[in-house]
Every structure is written in C-alpha cells, then in structure tokens.
Amino acid sequence: MAQVVVTGGGGFIGSHLIGALLTRGDEVTVIDLCEDIPWRLSHLSGRGNLRYVAADVRDRQKCEEAIPGSCSKIFHLAAVVGVRNYCSDPLETIDTNIGGLRTILGAALLRGSKIIFASTSEVYGKNSKVPLGEDSDRVLGPTSIDRWSYGSSKAICEHMLFATHRKHSLPMVIVRLFNAYGPRQKPIFAIPAMIDEVVNGRGPRVYDSGEQTRCFTFADDVIEGILRASERPLAEGQAFNIGSSQEITMASLARKVIDVGGKSGELEPRFVDTKGIYRSYEDPSRRVPGVSRAKEVLGWAAKTSLDTGLRKTFEFVRMEIDQERG
C-alpha cells in the first residue's frame, strides 16, 4: 500500500485514475479546486483510503499541508484544459499550469516524491510530420494566437521537470496524452460534445472543413498507460506518448458518433466556422502519436477500438439521463 497524491483529481482523467489507485489499495489524497467532493468522485466518496482536500494547486501552504510527508508519488493532473478555456483566458491557463507545477515541484523535492506529469499532445503544436515521436520538433503558431498558450505552458512545465530531474535527481516521468475520451468527460471536448448533441437530436458540430485528423484514446487505456509509466524504473526521466494510432478525420468521427448513437439517416454533421467562435485560433491538420517508446519501455499500447469506446461512452451518458429522469 502506497501513499499517493492526485492533483486535479476531480477531473475526467483524475477520477478514472483515482478509481484504479483505490482498487489496488493505495492511500489516495486528492487535491482539487472544488470546495465539495466533485460529482465525478461521488461514487468513490465512501472509500476509507480516499482523502479529499479543496485547494488551488498554486497555493503552496495548502498543498504543503495536504501532501503527506511519506507520499511516494504525485500524479500532477491539475491544469486549465479544454480549447474553449485556454482560448478565453490564456493568462489563467499559463499561470495555473506553470504556477501549479512550481508548487508541486517544491513539495516533491522536500519529500523525495516521484512526479508523474500529465502533459499533452498540444506540445507538438501544428507539426504535421506524423507519427509524432517524443523527440519530434515542436511547431507552434504565433504568440498572438491564444490557442498555443496551453501547449506552450505544458512545454515549459516539461522543461522544468527535465531540468529538475537532471539538477536534483528528482524522480519523474511525463505522459503526453492524445485526445482522451470516455465516461464522465464534460461536453466541452470533441467526443462528449458530439454525443451530447446526438442524444438531444441534433447533428454534431464539426469545425471548419472537418478534414483535420486526430487519434482518440479511451480512458481505460490512458489510465493503464499512466500507471505503467509510474511503475517502470526504465521510464524515469522520460516522456511517453499515450495515445491510440487509429487516425480519423473530425467529419468521419461525427458520422461515426451518429451511427453508434443509432441516428444514421436522421442526423448529419453541422459544419461551423471557428472564426465565429474564437478570436484567435489555429487547428493542426493532423495529429498522430508515435508509440514505439511506450511499447518498448512500458509494454503499453491502446487496446480499445474507437467503436467500442464510443459505445461504452454512449451507454454511460444514457445511464446518466435515465438516472436524472428517475
């Protein structure tokens, strides 16, 4: 039994990770902004090995008090996420992401805790030379484009971690997540937004041409990748792409969501120009992870097909709707 901390544990990935950690018997301290235990953790709230602390990850004093002295691992997930959020408030995005890691680095150094940092495919920017290996170049747009504030802040965090690892021998590993999806994800992200529209009888929105491609990774696979990265000694001091290799255009994704949702012939994708939504925006044309390092070092590869993951996510959404209706 290990004592571990999960920052941002009330979020989508955090809630799935905490469930896995509790199941294997770890003592889990969750640090999250919400004053009360978040809805995503309500099904876990009765577990004796779960402790919840409401705190801003930038608050050094509260975090120092919350993190046990014998904490062996800190899973640092707390961040501003979602394109809408970091386009609408890039200053908060930068401050939260970098300031939060600064707090966690200080706590980890004092305790000798290992940091498992949730980074993102956004660090690659608009590099379209796929598949993207962990050492691929970062190709970012101009600093006047708010969209790049998130990827840039996460990249700075990675620089901080690599530098601290080299200078102070801090144990750490970085996982770059590629378009995670699944139950309990808010509809500000692509797949849950499309599902929400389909279950409400609307054609799912697709931005611009819809020819841009992504690789979507089901939550169960993401958690397995994170846990393996946290456990394998050879993973220490490295970054890993955690993503599916199943590439799909956004237009095709919308049609697949319609099909899995049982609405083929009834609904069609709705194409929307991003210029009418975001004041400054760019979208990478392709984003496909190279996962050879994860396969070799972690023995990990995504197992869940997009069709299977979509069906499971639809089932969860419909179950929630049934519960709300009573």
C-alpha positions as a LaTeX table, in Angstrom:
\begin{tabular}{lrrr}
\hline
Residue & $x$ (\AA) & $y$ (\AA) & $z$ (\AA) \\
\hline
Met1 & 0.00 & 0.00 & 0.00 \\
Ala2 & 1.45 & 3.35 & $-1.09$ \\
Gln3 & 0.58 & 6.92 & $-0.17$ \\
Val4 & $-0.03$ & 8.89 & $-3.35$ \\
Val5 & $-1.41$ & 12.29 & $-4.29$ \\
Val6 & $-3.52$ & 13.17 & $-7.33$ \\
Thr7 & $-3.85$ & 16.86 & $-8.15$ \\
Gly8 & $-6.82$ & 17.79 & $-10.29$ \\
Gly9 & $-8.39$ & 14.53 & $-9.18$ \\
Gly10 & $-11.90$ & 15.85 & $-9.67$ \\
Gly11 & $-11.37$ & 16.00 & $-13.41$ \\
Phe12 & $-12.14$ & 13.44 & $-16.08$ \\
Ile13 & $-8.80$ & 11.59 & $-16.16$ \\
Gly14 & $-8.26$ & 12.13 & $-12.44$ \\
Ser15 & $-11.49$ & 10.39 & $-11.50$ \\
His16 & $-10.60$ & 7.31 & $-13.55$ \\
Leu17 & $-7.06$ & 7.26 & $-12.17$ \\
Ile18 & $-8.23$ & 7.56 & $-8.57$ \\
Gly19 & $-10.61$ & 4.65 & $-9.03$ \\
Ala20 & $-7.74$ & 2.48 & $-10.26$ \\
Leu21 & $-5.42$ & 3.56 & $-7.44$ \\
Leu22 & $-8.04$ & 2.90 & $-4.76$ \\
Thr23 & $-8.83$ & $-0.51$ & $-6.23$ \\
Arg24 & $-5.24$ & $-1.63$ & $-5.85$ \\
Gly25 & $-5.19$ & $-0.44$ & $-2.23$ \\
Asp26 & $-3.26$ & 2.83 & $-2.35$ \\
Glu27 & $-3.94$ & 5.62 & 0.16 \\
Val28 & $-5.00$ & 8.49 & $-2.11$ \\
Thr29 & $-5.03$ & 12.19 & $-1.27$ \\
Val30 & $-6.91$ & 14.26 & $-3.85$ \\
Ile31 & $-6.20$ & 17.97 & $-4.29$ \\
Asp32 & $-8.79$ & 19.80 & $-6.35$ \\
Leu33 & $-10.32$ & 23.28 & $-6.64$ \\
Cys34 & $-13.90$ & 22.24 & $-5.81$ \\
Glu35 & $-14.97$ & 23.04 & $-2.25$ \\
Asp36 & $-17.04$ & 19.86 & $-2.04$ \\
Ile37 & $-16.06$ & 16.48 & $-3.42$ \\
Pro38 & $-16.66$ & 16.68 & $-7.20$ \\
Trp39 & $-19.50$ & 14.74 & $-8.82$ \\
Arg40 & $-17.03$ & 12.61 & $-10.73$ \\
Leu41 & $-15.77$ & 11.20 & $-7.40$ \\
Ser42 & $-19.15$ & 10.79 & $-5.71$ \\
His43 & $-19.18$ & 7.04 & $-6.40$ \\
Leu44 & $-15.85$ & 6.76 & $-4.53$ \\
Ser45 & $-16.59$ & 9.08 & $-1.59$ \\
Gly46 & $-17.24$ & 6.26 & 0.89 \\
Arg47 & $-13.84$ & 4.64 & 0.41 \\
Gly48 & $-11.71$ & 4.67 & 3.56 \\
Asn49 & $-8.45$ & 5.10 & 1.68 \\
Leu50 & $-9.59$ & 8.33 & $-0.05$ \\
Arg51 & $-8.90$ & 11.78 & 1.38 \\
Tyr52 & $-10.10$ & 14.94 & $-0.33$ \\
Val53 & $-8.56$ & 18.41 & 0.08 \\
Ala54 & $-10.03$ & 21.51 & $-1.57$ \\
Ala55 & $-7.14$ & 23.74 & $-2.65$ \\
Asp56 & $-5.78$ & 25.69 & $-5.58$ \\
Val57 & $-2.65$ & 23.89 & $-6.72$ \\
Arg58 & $-0.89$ & 27.28 & $-6.79$ \\
Asp59 & $-1.45$ & 27.68 & $-3.03$ \\
Arg60 & 1.88 & 26.50 & $-1.65$ \\
Gln61 & 0.83 & 26.48 & 2.00 \\
Lys62 & $-2.36$ & 24.49 & 1.50 \\
Cys63 & $-0.64$ & 21.99 & $-0.76$ \\
Glu64 & 2.26 & 21.54 & 1.66 \\
Glu65 & $-0.25$ & 20.80 & 4.41 \\
Ala66 & $-2.23$ & 18.42 & 2.22 \\
Ile67 & 0.61 & 16.28 & 0.84 \\
Pro68 & 1.66 & 13.56 & 3.31 \\
Gly69 & 5.32 & 13.50 & 4.30 \\
Ser70 & 5.54 & 9.86 & 3.25 \\
Cys71 & 3.96 & 10.46 & $-0.17$ \\
Ser72 & 5.76 & 8.25 & $-2.70$ \\
Lys73 & 4.13 & 9.56 & $-5.90$ \\
Ile74 & 2.37 & 12.72 & $-7.02$ \\
Phe75 & 0.21 & 12.40 & $-10.12$ \\
His76 & 0.06 & 16.02 & $-11.25$ \\
Leu77 & $-3.03$ & 16.41 & $-13.41$ \\
Ala78 & $-4.27$ & 19.82 & $-12.25$ \\
Ala79 & $-4.38$ & 22.27 & $-15.16$ \\
Val80 & $-6.62$ & 24.52 & $-17.20$ \\
Val81 & $-7.83$ & 22.27 & $-20.02$ \\
Gly82 & $-10.18$ & 22.49 & $-23.00$ \\
Val83 & $-9.72$ & 24.64 & $-26.11$ \\
Arg84 & $-12.55$ & 26.97 & $-25.10$ \\
Asn85 & $-10.99$ & 27.60 & $-21.71$ \\
Tyr86 & $-7.46$ & 28.32 & $-22.84$ \\
Cys87 & $-8.64$ & 30.42 & $-25.75$ \\
Ser88 & $-10.90$ & 32.51 & $-23.50$ \\
Asp89 & $-8.36$ & 33.00 & $-20.68$ \\
Pro90 & $-4.76$ & 32.34 & $-21.74$ \\
Leu91 & $-3.37$ & 34.23 & $-18.72$ \\
Glu92 & $-5.13$ & 31.93 & $-16.27$ \\
Thr93 & $-4.02$ & 28.95 & $-18.34$ \\
Ile94 & $-0.36$ & 29.93 & $-18.19$ \\
Asp95 & $-0.42$ & 30.90 & $-14.51$ \\
Thr96 & $-2.27$ & 27.78 & $-13.35$ \\
Asn97 & $-0.25$ & 25.31 & $-15.38$ \\
Ile98 & 3.20 & 26.70 & $-14.63$ \\
Gly99 & 2.47 & 28.02 & $-11.13$ \\
Gly100 & 0.85 & 24.76 & $-10.12$ \\
Leu101 & 3.84 & 22.69 & $-11.18$ \\
Arg102 & 6.17 & 25.04 & $-9.32$ \\
Thr103 & 4.25 & 24.27 & $-6.11$ \\
Ile104 & 4.29 & 20.53 & $-6.72$ \\
Leu105 & 8.00 & 20.51 & $-7.59$ \\
Gly106 & 8.81 & 22.13 & $-4.25$ \\
Ala107 & 6.72 & 19.62 & $-2.33$ \\
Ala108 & 8.19 & 16.66 & $-4.23$ \\
Leu109 & 11.77 & 17.77 & $-3.64$ \\
Leu110 & 11.15 & 18.05 & 0.11 \\
Arg111 & 9.64 & 14.57 & 0.32 \\
Gly112 & 11.54 & 12.72 & $-2.38$ \\
Ser113 & 8.23 & 12.01 & $-4.14$ \\
Lys114 & 8.11 & 10.90 & $-7.75$ \\
Ile115 & 6.14 & 13.17 & $-10.08$ \\
Ile116 & 4.02 & 11.70 & $-12.85$ \\
Phe117 & 3.12 & 14.68 & $-15.00$ \\
Ala118 & 0.13 & 14.73 & $-17.33$ \\
Ser119 & 1.29 & 16.60 & $-20.41$ \\
Thr120 & $-0.41$ & 16.78 & $-23.78$ \\
Ser121 & $-0.14$ & 16.23 & $-27.50$ \\
Glu122 & $-0.53$ & 20.02 & $-27.73$ \\
Val123 & 3.20 & 20.40 & $-27.01$ \\
Tyr124 & 3.81 & 19.32 & $-30.63$ \\
Gly125 & 1.77 & 22.28 & $-31.86$ \\
Lys126 & 0.96 & 22.02 & $-35.56$ \\
Asn127 & 3.76 & 19.66 & $-36.57$ \\
Ser128 & 2.08 & 17.52 & $-39.24$ \\
Lys129 & 5.02 & 15.15 & $-39.82$ \\
Val130 & 3.28 & 12.17 & $-38.31$ \\
Pro131 & 3.63 & 9.93 & $-36.46$ \\
Leu132 & 4.93 & 12.28 & $-33.79$ \\
Gly133 & 7.74 & 10.76 & $-31.77$ \\
Glu134 & 8.63 & 12.03 & $-28.32$ \\
Asp135 & 11.65 & 13.83 & $-29.80$ \\
Ser136 & 9.75 & 15.39 & $-32.72$ \\
Asp137 & 10.07 & 19.13 & $-33.21$ \\
Arg138 & 7.55 & 21.47 & $-31.64$ \\
Val139 & 5.97 & 23.62 & $-34.37$ \\
Leu140 & 3.92 & 26.39 & $-32.81$ \\
Gly141 & 1.96 & 29.24 & $-34.30$ \\
Pro142 & 2.49 & 32.90 & $-33.40$ \\
Thr143 & 2.22 & 34.03 & $-29.78$ \\
Ser144 & $-0.73$ & 36.21 & $-30.77$ \\
Ile145 & $-2.81$ & 33.03 & $-31.21$ \\
Asp146 & $-4.34$ & 32.18 & $-27.82$ \\
Arg147 & $-4.71$ & 28.51 & $-28.68$ \\
Trp148 & $-0.96$ & 27.95 & $-28.25$ \\
Ser149 & $-0.92$ & 29.24 & $-24.65$ \\
Tyr150 & $-1.85$ & 25.80 & $-23.35$ \\
Gly151 & 0.70 & 23.78 & $-25.31$ \\
Ser152 & 3.40 & 26.35 & $-24.56$ \\
Ser153 & 2.66 & 26.28 & $-20.82$ \\
Lys154 & 2.78 & 22.49 & $-20.77$ \\
Ala155 & 6.06 & 22.53 & $-22.69$ \\
Ile156 & 7.55 & 24.94 & $-20.13$ \\
Cys157 & 6.40 & 22.53 & $-17.42$ \\
Glu158 & 8.23 & 19.72 & $-19.20$ \\
His159 & 11.38 & 21.85 & $-19.34$ \\
Met160 & 11.06 & 22.45 & $-15.59$ \\
Leu161 & 10.72 & 18.74 & $-14.91$ \\
Phe162 & 13.63 & 17.66 & $-17.09$ \\
Ala163 & 15.84 & 20.38 & $-15.58$ \\
Thr164 & 14.91 & 19.45 & $-12.00$ \\
His165 & 15.46 & 15.78 & $-12.75$ \\
Arg166 & 18.96 & 16.49 & $-14.06$ \\
Lys167 & 19.95 & 19.00 & $-11.39$ \\
His168 & 18.38 & 17.43 & $-8.30$ \\
Ser169 & 17.81 & 13.80 & $-9.41$ \\
Leu170 & 14.07 & 14.24 & $-8.89$ \\
Pro171 & 12.29 & 11.05 & $-9.97$ \\
Met172 & 9.76 & 11.96 & $-12.64$ \\
Val173 & 8.02 & 10.75 & $-15.78$ \\
Ile174 & 5.96 & 12.65 & $-18.35$ \\
Val175 & 2.92 & 11.23 & $-20.14$ \\
Arg176 & 1.68 & 13.12 & $-23.21$ \\
Leu177 & $-1.99$ & 12.29 & $-23.59$ \\
Phe178 & $-3.60$ & 12.24 & $-27.04$ \\
Asn179 & $-7.29$ & 13.17 & $-27.12$ \\
Ala180 & $-8.55$ & 11.11 & $-24.21$ \\
Tyr181 & $-12.28$ & 10.41 & $-24.03$ \\
Gly182 & $-14.78$ & 8.28 & $-22.15$ \\
Pro183 & $-17.38$ & 8.36 & $-19.37$ \\
Arg184 & $-17.53$ & 11.44 & $-17.09$ \\
Gln185 & $-15.96$ & 13.83 & $-19.61$ \\
Lys186 & $-17.63$ & 17.24 & $-19.99$ \\
Pro187 & $-19.16$ & 18.14 & $-23.36$ \\
Ile188 & $-16.61$ & 20.90 & $-23.95$ \\
Phe189 & $-14.44$ & 18.24 & $-25.61$ \\
Ala190 & $-14.99$ & 16.79 & $-29.08$ \\
Ile191 & $-16.47$ & 13.35 & $-28.46$ \\
Pro192 & $-18.72$ & 14.13 & $-25.46$ \\
Ala193 & $-19.92$ & 17.27 & $-27.25$ \\
Met194 & $-20.87$ & 15.22 & $-30.31$ \\
Ile195 & $-22.57$ & 12.56 & $-28.18$ \\
Asp196 & $-24.49$ & 15.22 & $-26.26$ \\
Glu197 & $-25.80$ & 16.67 & $-29.50$ \\
Val198 & $-26.77$ & 13.30 & $-30.95$ \\
Val199 & $-28.70$ & 12.18 & $-27.84$ \\
Asn200 & $-30.53$ & 15.51 & $-27.96$ \\
Gly201 & $-31.48$ & 15.05 & $-31.60$ \\
Arg202 & $-29.03$ & 17.48 & $-33.16$ \\
Gly203 & $-26.37$ & 16.90 & $-35.78$ \\
Pro204 & $-22.91$ & 17.06 & $-34.16$ \\
Arg205 & $-20.87$ & 20.17 & $-34.85$ \\
Val206 & $-17.69$ & 19.85 & $-36.90$ \\
Tyr207 & $-15.35$ & 22.80 & $-37.09$ \\
Asp208 & $-14.17$ & 24.20 & $-40.42$ \\
Ser209 & $-13.66$ & 21.57 & $-43.15$ \\
Gly210 & $-13.65$ & 18.59 & $-40.80$ \\
Glu211 & $-10.68$ & 17.13 & $-42.67$ \\
Gln212 & $-8.32$ & 17.64 & $-39.73$ \\
Thr213 & $-7.42$ & 14.31 & $-38.10$ \\
Arg214 & $-6.99$ & 13.14 & $-34.52$ \\
Cys215 & $-6.42$ & 9.88 & $-32.65$ \\
Phe216 & $-8.83$ & 9.37 & $-29.75$ \\
Thr217 & $-7.77$ & 7.29 & $-26.75$ \\
Phe218 & $-10.26$ & 5.63 & $-24.41$ \\
Ala219 & $-9.96$ & 6.40 & $-20.70$ \\
Asp220 & $-9.19$ & 2.81 & $-19.64$ \\
Asp221 & $-6.20$ & 2.70 & $-22.00$ \\
Val222 & $-4.98$ & 6.10 & $-20.81$ \\
Ile223 & $-5.06$ & 5.03 & $-17.16$ \\
Glu224 & $-3.20$ & 1.82 & $-17.95$ \\
Gly225 & $-0.51$ & 3.87 & $-19.70$ \\
Ile226 & $-0.19$ & 6.32 & $-16.81$ \\
Leu227 & 0.10 & 3.55 & $-14.23$ \\
Arg228 & 2.72 & 1.65 & $-16.23$ \\
Ala229 & 4.74 & 4.84 & $-16.67$ \\
Ser230 & 4.59 & 5.44 & $-12.93$ \\
Glu231 & 5.82 & 1.93 & $-12.11$ \\
Arg232 & 8.52 & 1.04 & $-14.65$ \\
Pro233 & 12.02 & 2.00 & $-13.42$ \\
Leu234 & 13.26 & 2.46 & $-17.01$ \\
Ala235 & 10.55 & 5.07 & $-17.59$ \\
Glu236 & 12.07 & 7.50 & $-15.11$ \\
Gly237 & 13.31 & 10.74 & $-16.64$ \\
Gln238 & 11.49 & 10.16 & $-19.93$ \\
Ala239 & 8.41 & 11.40 & $-21.78$ \\
Phe240 & 5.91 & 8.99 & $-23.36$ \\
Asn241 & 3.15 & 9.41 & $-25.90$ \\
Ile242 & $-0.01$ & 7.80 & $-24.57$ \\
Gly243 & $-2.38$ & 7.61 & $-27.49$ \\
Ser244 & $-4.21$ & 5.46 & $-29.98$ \\
Ser245 & $-2.86$ & 5.13 & $-33.52$ \\
Gln246 & $-6.37$ & 4.98 & $-35.03$ \\
Glu247 & $-6.45$ & 8.20 & $-37.08$ \\
Ile248 & $-9.80$ & 9.67 & $-38.12$ \\
Thr249 & $-11.00$ & 12.93 & $-39.63$ \\
Met250 & $-13.33$ & 15.01 & $-37.50$ \\
Ala251 & $-16.04$ & 14.76 & $-40.15$ \\
Ser252 & $-15.76$ & 10.96 & $-40.14$ \\
Leu253 & $-15.82$ & 10.97 & $-36.35$ \\
Ala254 & $-19.09$ & 12.91 & $-36.37$ \\
Arg255 & $-20.63$ & 10.38 & $-38.75$ \\
Lys256 & $-19.37$ & 7.51 & $-36.60$ \\
Val257 & $-20.91$ & 9.08 & $-33.48$ \\
Ile258 & $-24.21$ & 9.42 & $-35.36$ \\
Asp259 & $-24.00$ & 5.75 & $-36.41$ \\
Val260 & $-23.07$ & 4.40 & $-32.96$ \\
Gly261 & $-25.81$ & 6.58 & $-31.49$ \\
Gly262 & $-28.38$ & 4.89 & $-33.73$ \\
Lys263 & $-29.23$ & 8.03 & $-35.68$ \\
Ser264 & $-27.95$ & 7.16 & $-39.17$ \\
Gly265 & $-30.29$ & 8.58 & $-41.79$ \\
Glu266 & $-31.76$ & 11.03 & $-39.27$ \\
Leu267 & $-28.85$ & 13.34 & $-38.47$ \\
Glu268 & $-25.95$ & 14.84 & $-40.39$ \\
Pro269 & $-22.85$ & 16.72 & $-39.18$ \\
Arg270 & $-23.17$ & 20.51 & $-38.93$ \\
Phe271 & $-20.10$ & 22.36 & $-40.20$ \\
Val272 & $-19.17$ & 25.51 & $-38.25$ \\
Asp273 & $-16.54$ & 28.16 & $-38.98$ \\
Thr274 & $-14.24$ & 28.65 & $-35.97$ \\
Lys275 & $-13.79$ & 32.31 & $-36.88$ \\
Gly276 & $-17.24$ & 32.95 & $-35.48$ \\
Ile277 & $-16.34$ & 31.34 & $-32.14$ \\
Tyr278 & $-12.70$ & 32.08 & $-31.26$ \\
Arg279 & $-10.98$ & 35.43 & $-31.63$ \\
Ser280 & $-7.62$ & 33.77 & $-32.37$ \\
Tyr281 & $-7.41$ & 30.14 & $-33.35$ \\
Glu282 & $-5.41$ & 27.63 & $-35.38$ \\
Asp283 & $-6.03$ & 23.91 & $-35.71$ \\
Pro284 & $-3.36$ & 21.30 & $-36.53$ \\
Ser285 & $-4.16$ & 19.41 & $-39.73$ \\
Arg286 & $-3.01$ & 16.02 & $-38.38$ \\
Arg287 & $-2.03$ & 14.62 & $-35.01$ \\
Val288 & $-0.93$ & 11.00 & $-34.73$ \\
Pro289 & 1.27 & 9.66 & $-31.91$ \\
Gly290 & 4.31 & 7.51 & $-32.39$ \\
Val291 & 4.03 & 4.91 & $-29.62$ \\
Ser292 & 7.12 & 2.75 & $-30.13$ \\
Arg293 & 8.74 & 4.07 & $-26.93$ \\
Ala294 & 5.64 & 3.25 & $-24.88$ \\
Lys295 & 5.54 & $-0.24$ & $-26.39$ \\
Glu296 & 9.23 & $-0.91$ & $-25.75$ \\
Val297 & 9.61 & 0.59 & $-22.27$ \\
Leu298 & 6.11 & 0.30 & $-20.81$ \\
Gly299 & 4.78 & $-2.67$ & $-22.75$ \\
Trp300 & 1.77 & $-0.47$ & $-23.49$ \\
Ala301 & $-0.46$ & 0.08 & $-26.50$ \\
Ala302 & $-4.05$ & 1.27 & $-26.75$ \\
Lys303 & $-6.43$ & $-1.71$ & $-26.93$ \\
Thr304 & $-9.88$ & $-0.16$ & $-27.16$ \\
Ser305 & $-11.21$ & 0.46 & $-30.66$ \\
Leu306 & $-12.99$ & 3.73 & $-31.34$ \\
Asp307 & $-16.29$ & 1.91 & $-31.96$ \\
Thr308 & $-16.05$ & 0.09 & $-28.63$ \\
Gly309 & $-15.06$ & 3.22 & $-26.73$ \\
Leu310 & $-17.91$ & 5.21 & $-28.27$ \\
Arg311 & $-20.44$ & 2.51 & $-27.36$ \\
Lys312 & $-19.25$ & 2.48 & $-23.74$ \\
Thr313 & $-19.40$ & 6.26 & $-23.57$ \\
Phe314 & $-22.90$ & 6.35 & $-25.07$ \\
Glu315 & $-24.02$ & 3.73 & $-22.52$ \\
Phe316 & $-22.76$ & 5.89 & $-19.66$ \\
Val317 & $-24.43$ & 9.04 & $-21.00$ \\
Arg318 & $-27.76$ & 7.25 & $-21.43$ \\
Met319 & $-27.49$ & 5.78 & $-17.93$ \\
Glu320 & $-26.98$ & 9.30 & $-16.54$ \\
Ile321 & $-30.00$ & 10.57 & $-18.46$ \\
Asp322 & $-32.15$ & 7.72 & $-17.09$ \\
Gln323 & $-30.99$ & 8.48 & $-13.53$ \\
Glu324 & $-31.82$ & 12.16 & $-13.91$ \\
Arg325 & $-35.30$ & 11.30 & $-15.15$ \\
Gly326 & $-35.74$ & 8.98 & $-12.18$ \\
\hline
\end{tabular}
